[in-house]
Short mmCIF file of C-alpha atoms and ligand atoms in Angstrom, two decimals:
data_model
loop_
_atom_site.label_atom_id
_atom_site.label_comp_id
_atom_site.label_asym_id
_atom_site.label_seq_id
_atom_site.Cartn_x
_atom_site.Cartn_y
_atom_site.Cartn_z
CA UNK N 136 72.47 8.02 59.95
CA UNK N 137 72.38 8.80 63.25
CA UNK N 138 73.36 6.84 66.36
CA UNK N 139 73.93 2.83 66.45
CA UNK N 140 72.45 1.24 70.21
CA UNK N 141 73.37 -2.51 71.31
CA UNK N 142 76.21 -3.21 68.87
CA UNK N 143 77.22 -7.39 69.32
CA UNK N 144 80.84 -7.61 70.22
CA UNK N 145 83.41 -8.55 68.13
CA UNK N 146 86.36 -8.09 70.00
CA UNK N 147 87.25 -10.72 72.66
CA UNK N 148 87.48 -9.06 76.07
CA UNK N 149 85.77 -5.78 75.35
CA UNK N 150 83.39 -3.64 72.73
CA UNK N 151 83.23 -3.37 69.68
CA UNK N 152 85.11 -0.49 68.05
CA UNK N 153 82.32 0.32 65.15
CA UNK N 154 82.56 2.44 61.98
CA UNK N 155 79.99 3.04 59.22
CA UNK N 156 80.27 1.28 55.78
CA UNK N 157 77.66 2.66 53.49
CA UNK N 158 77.25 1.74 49.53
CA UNK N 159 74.37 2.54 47.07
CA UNK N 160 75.61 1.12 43.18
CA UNK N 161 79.31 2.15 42.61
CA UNK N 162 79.36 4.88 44.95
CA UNK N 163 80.22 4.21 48.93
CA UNK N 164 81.45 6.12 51.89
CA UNK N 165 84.17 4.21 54.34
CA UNK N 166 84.09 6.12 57.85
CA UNK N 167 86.95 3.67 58.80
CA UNK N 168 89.04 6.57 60.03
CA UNK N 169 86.29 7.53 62.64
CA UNK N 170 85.78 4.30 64.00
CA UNK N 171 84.76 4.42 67.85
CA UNK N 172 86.69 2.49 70.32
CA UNK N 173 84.60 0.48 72.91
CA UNK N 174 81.43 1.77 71.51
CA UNK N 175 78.20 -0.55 72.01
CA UNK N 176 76.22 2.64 71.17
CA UNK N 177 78.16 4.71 68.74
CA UNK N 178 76.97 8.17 67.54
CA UNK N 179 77.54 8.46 63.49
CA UNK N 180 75.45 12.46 62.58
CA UNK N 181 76.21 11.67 59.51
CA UNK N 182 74.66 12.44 55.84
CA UNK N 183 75.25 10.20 53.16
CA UNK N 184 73.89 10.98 49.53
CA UNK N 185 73.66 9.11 46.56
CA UNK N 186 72.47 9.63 42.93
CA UNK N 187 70.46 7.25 41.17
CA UNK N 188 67.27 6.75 38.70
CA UNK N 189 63.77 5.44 39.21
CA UNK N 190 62.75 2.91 38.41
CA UNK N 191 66.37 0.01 39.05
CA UNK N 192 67.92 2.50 41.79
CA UNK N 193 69.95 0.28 43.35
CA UNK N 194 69.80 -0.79 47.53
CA UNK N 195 71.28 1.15 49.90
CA UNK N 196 73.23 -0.75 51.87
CA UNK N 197 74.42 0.49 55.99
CA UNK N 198 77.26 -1.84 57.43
CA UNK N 199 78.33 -1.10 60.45
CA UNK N 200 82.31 -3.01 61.05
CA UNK N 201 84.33 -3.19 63.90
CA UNK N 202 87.75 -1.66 63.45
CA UNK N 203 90.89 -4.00 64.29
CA UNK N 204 94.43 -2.76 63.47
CA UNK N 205 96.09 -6.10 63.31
CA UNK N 206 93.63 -8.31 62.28
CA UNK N 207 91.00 -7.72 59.31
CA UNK N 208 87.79 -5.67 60.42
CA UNK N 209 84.60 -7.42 61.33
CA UNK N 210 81.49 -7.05 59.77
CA UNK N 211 79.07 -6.97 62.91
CA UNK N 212 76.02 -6.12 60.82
CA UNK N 213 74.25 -4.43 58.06
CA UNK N 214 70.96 -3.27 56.85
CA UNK N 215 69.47 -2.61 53.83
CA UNK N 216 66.73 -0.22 52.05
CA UNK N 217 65.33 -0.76 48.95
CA UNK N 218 65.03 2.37 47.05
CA UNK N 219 62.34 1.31 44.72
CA UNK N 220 59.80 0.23 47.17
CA UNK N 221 60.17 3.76 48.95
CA UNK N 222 59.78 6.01 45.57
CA UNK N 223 56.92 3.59 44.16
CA UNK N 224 55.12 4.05 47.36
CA UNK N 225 52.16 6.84 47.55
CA UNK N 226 52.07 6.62 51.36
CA UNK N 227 55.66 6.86 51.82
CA UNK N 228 56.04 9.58 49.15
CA UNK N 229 53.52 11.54 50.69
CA UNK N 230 55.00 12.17 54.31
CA UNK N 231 56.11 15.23 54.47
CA UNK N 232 58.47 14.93 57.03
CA UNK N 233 59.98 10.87 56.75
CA UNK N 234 59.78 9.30 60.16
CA UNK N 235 63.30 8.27 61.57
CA UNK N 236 63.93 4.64 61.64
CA UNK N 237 65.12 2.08 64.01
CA UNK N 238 66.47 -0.76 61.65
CA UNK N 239 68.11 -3.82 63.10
CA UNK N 240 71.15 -4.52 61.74
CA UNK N 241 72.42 -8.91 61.10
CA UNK N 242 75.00 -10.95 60.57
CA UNK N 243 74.72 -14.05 57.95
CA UNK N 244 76.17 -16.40 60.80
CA UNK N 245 72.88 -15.59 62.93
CA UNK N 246 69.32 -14.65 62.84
CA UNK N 247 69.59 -12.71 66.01
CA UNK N 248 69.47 -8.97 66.16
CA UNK N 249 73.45 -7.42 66.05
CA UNK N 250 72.32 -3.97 66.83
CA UNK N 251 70.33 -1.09 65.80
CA UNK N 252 70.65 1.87 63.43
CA UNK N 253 68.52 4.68 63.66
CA UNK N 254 68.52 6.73 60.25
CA UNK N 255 65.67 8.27 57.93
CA UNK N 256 65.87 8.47 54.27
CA UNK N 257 64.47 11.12 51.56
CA UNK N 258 64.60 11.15 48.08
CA UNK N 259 64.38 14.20 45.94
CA UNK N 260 64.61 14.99 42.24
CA UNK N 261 67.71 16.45 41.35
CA UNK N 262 67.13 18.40 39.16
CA UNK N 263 64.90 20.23 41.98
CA UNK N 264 66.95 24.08 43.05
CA UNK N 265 69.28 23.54 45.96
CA UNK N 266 67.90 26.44 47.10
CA UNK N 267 64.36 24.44 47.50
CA UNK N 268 66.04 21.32 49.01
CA UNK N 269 65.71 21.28 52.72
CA UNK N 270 69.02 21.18 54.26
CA UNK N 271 69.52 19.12 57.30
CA UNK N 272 72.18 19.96 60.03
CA UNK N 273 72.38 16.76 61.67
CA UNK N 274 75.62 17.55 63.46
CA UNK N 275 75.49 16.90 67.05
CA UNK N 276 74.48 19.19 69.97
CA UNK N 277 77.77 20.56 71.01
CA UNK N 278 78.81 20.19 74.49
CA UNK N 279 78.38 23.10 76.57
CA UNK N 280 79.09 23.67 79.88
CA UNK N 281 76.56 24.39 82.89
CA UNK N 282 76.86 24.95 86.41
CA UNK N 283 73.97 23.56 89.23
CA UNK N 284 73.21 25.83 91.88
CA UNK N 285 71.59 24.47 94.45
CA UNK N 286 70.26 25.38 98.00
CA UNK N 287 69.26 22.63 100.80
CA UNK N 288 67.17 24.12 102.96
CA UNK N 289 65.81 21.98 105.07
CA UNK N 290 63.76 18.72 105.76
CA UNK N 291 60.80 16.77 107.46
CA UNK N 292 60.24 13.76 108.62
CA UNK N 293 64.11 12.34 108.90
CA UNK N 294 63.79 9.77 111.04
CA UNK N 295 65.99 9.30 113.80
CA UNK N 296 69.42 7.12 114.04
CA UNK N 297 71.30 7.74 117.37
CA UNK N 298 70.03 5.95 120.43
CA UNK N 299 69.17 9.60 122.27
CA UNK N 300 66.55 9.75 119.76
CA UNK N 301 67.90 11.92 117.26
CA UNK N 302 69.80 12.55 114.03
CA UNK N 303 72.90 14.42 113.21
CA UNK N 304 71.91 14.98 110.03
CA UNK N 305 74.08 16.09 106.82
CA UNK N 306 72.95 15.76 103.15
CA UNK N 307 75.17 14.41 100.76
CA UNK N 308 74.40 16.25 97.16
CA UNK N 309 76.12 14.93 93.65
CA UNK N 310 75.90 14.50 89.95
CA UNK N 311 78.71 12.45 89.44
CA UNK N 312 80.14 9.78 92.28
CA UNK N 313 83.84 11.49 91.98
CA UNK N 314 82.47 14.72 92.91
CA UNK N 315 80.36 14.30 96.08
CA UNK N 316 79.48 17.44 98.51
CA UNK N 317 78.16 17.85 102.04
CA UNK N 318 76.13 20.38 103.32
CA UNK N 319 77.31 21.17 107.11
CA UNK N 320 75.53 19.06 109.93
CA UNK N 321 72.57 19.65 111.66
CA UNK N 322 73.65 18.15 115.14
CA UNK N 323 71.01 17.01 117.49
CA UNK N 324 67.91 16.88 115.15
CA UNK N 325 64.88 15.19 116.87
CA UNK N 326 62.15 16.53 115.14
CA UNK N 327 63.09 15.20 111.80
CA UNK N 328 63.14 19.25 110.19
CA UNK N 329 67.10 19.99 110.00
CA UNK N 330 67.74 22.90 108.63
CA UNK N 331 70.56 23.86 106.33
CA UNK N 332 70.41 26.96 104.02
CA UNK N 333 73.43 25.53 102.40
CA UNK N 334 74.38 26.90 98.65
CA UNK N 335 76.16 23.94 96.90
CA UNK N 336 77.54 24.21 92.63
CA UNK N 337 78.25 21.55 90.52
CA UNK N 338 80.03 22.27 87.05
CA UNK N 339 78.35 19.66 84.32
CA UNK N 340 78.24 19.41 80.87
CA UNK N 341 75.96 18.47 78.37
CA UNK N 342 75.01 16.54 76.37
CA UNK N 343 77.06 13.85 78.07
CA UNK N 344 77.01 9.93 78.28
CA UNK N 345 75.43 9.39 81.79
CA UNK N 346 71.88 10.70 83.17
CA UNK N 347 72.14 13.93 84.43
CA UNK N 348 70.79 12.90 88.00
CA UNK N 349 70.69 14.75 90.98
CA UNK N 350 71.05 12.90 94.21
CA UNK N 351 70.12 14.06 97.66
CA UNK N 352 70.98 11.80 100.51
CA UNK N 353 70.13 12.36 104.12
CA UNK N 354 72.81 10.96 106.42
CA UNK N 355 73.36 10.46 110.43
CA UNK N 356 77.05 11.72 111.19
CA UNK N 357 78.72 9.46 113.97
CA UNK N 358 81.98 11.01 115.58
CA UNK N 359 83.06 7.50 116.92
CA UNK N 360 81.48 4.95 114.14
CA UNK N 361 80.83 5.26 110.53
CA UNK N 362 77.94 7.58 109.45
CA UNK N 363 74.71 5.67 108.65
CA UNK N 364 73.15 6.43 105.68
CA UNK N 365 69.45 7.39 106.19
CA UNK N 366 67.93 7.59 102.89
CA UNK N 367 67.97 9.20 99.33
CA UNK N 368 66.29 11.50 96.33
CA UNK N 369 66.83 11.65 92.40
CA UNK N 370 66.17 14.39 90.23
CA UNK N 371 66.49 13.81 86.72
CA UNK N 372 67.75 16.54 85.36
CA UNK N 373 67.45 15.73 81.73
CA UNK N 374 64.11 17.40 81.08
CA UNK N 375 65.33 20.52 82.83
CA UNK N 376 68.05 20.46 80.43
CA UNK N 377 66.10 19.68 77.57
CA UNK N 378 63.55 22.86 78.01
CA1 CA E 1081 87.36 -7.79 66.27
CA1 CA E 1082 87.31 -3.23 71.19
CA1 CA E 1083 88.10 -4.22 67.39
#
């Protein structure tokens, strides 16, 4: 199982705090003690396995709870896959490589979507070697940290704020709004081309909960009145990340 996305609420005044409850015949697996606090989107990376025979395996069943510590916990949906319909089935049996699944987890009290679990199931004989069992490490990326280096150099076409007819223009660079930086000003611009050559570093890490995005923004600096905001650029760094 791998991450949960849009979990319904069952807390009054904030998130849910979800945990994985997942049963196939006798045996089940309670991640209670992991539960997530304030989670909508919880990540599980987690491998569940189960032994049963073909044909009568019984369902697997995925319920996801939210955890309260006063209170009993409450179920805010669950899914279920039918074991026999996957191992009877030629075309599922012969993907190699079984697609992962977004399955929409509900509650009896509604017919409305509660959520959704992405997984992806395989079944193998057991009696097959270990050694010839693939072997999934579906622990998450770890977090690593990175530093941005980056250099404004210049610009065109800024258009002009100040009555004179030109710009005293700064650019404001940041990943995250608590850590904003300025590259010095440009006083005196007309032509719209300030130039900068200014090194600026960031220190990120990733993977992380928010976009990676890069802003740029251009702004007019005013000694006497607030600075007026010009305009703006995103980068998104994700794919840089990603390669
Ligand atoms: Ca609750
Ligand atoms: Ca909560
Ligand atoms: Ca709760």
């Amino acid at each position: 199982v791998l991450e949960g996305f849009d979990f319904a609420s069952r807390d009054i005044g904030s998130f849910s705090d979800p945990y994985l409850f997942v049963r196939c015949g006798n045996r089940e697996f309670s991640e209670r003690d992991n539960y997530q606090l304030d989670e909508p989107n919880p990540k599980f990376y987690k491998l569940f396995e189960f032994t049963g025979e073909f044909p009568g395996a019984p369902t697997i069943e995925i319920e996801a709870y939210d955890f309260d510590d006063l209170f009993g916990d409450d179920l805010i949906g669950k899914t279920s896959i039918d074991l026999d319909d996957r191992f009877f089935n030629g075309d599922w049996q012969a993907i190699e490589e079984k697609p992962i699944e977004y399955r929409q987890i509900y509650h009896d009290s509604t017919s409305l979507s509660q959520g959704v679990i992405t997984c992806w199931l395989e079944i193998e004989p057991s009696n097959k070697q270990s050694k010839q069992q693939k072997v999934w490490d579906i622990s998450p990326e770890p977090v690593k940290d990175y530093q941005i280096r980056l250099s404004v150099m210049d610009t065109k076409n800024v258009p002009c704020e100040d009555f004179e007819g030109v710009s005293d223009v700064f650019i404001r660079c940041y990943v995250d709004d608590d850590d904003k930086k300025d590259t010095d000003t440009h006083f005196r611009c007309s032509s719209g081309a300030a130039s900068f050559n200014y090194r600026i570093m960031f220190d990120v890490k990733s993977p992380r909960q928010n976009p990676l995005l890069l802003v740029l923004q251009a702004w007019d600096f005013d000694l006497f009145k607030s600075n007026d905001y010009i305009c703006e650029w995103t980068l998104d760094l994700e794919e840089v990340f990603k390669n």
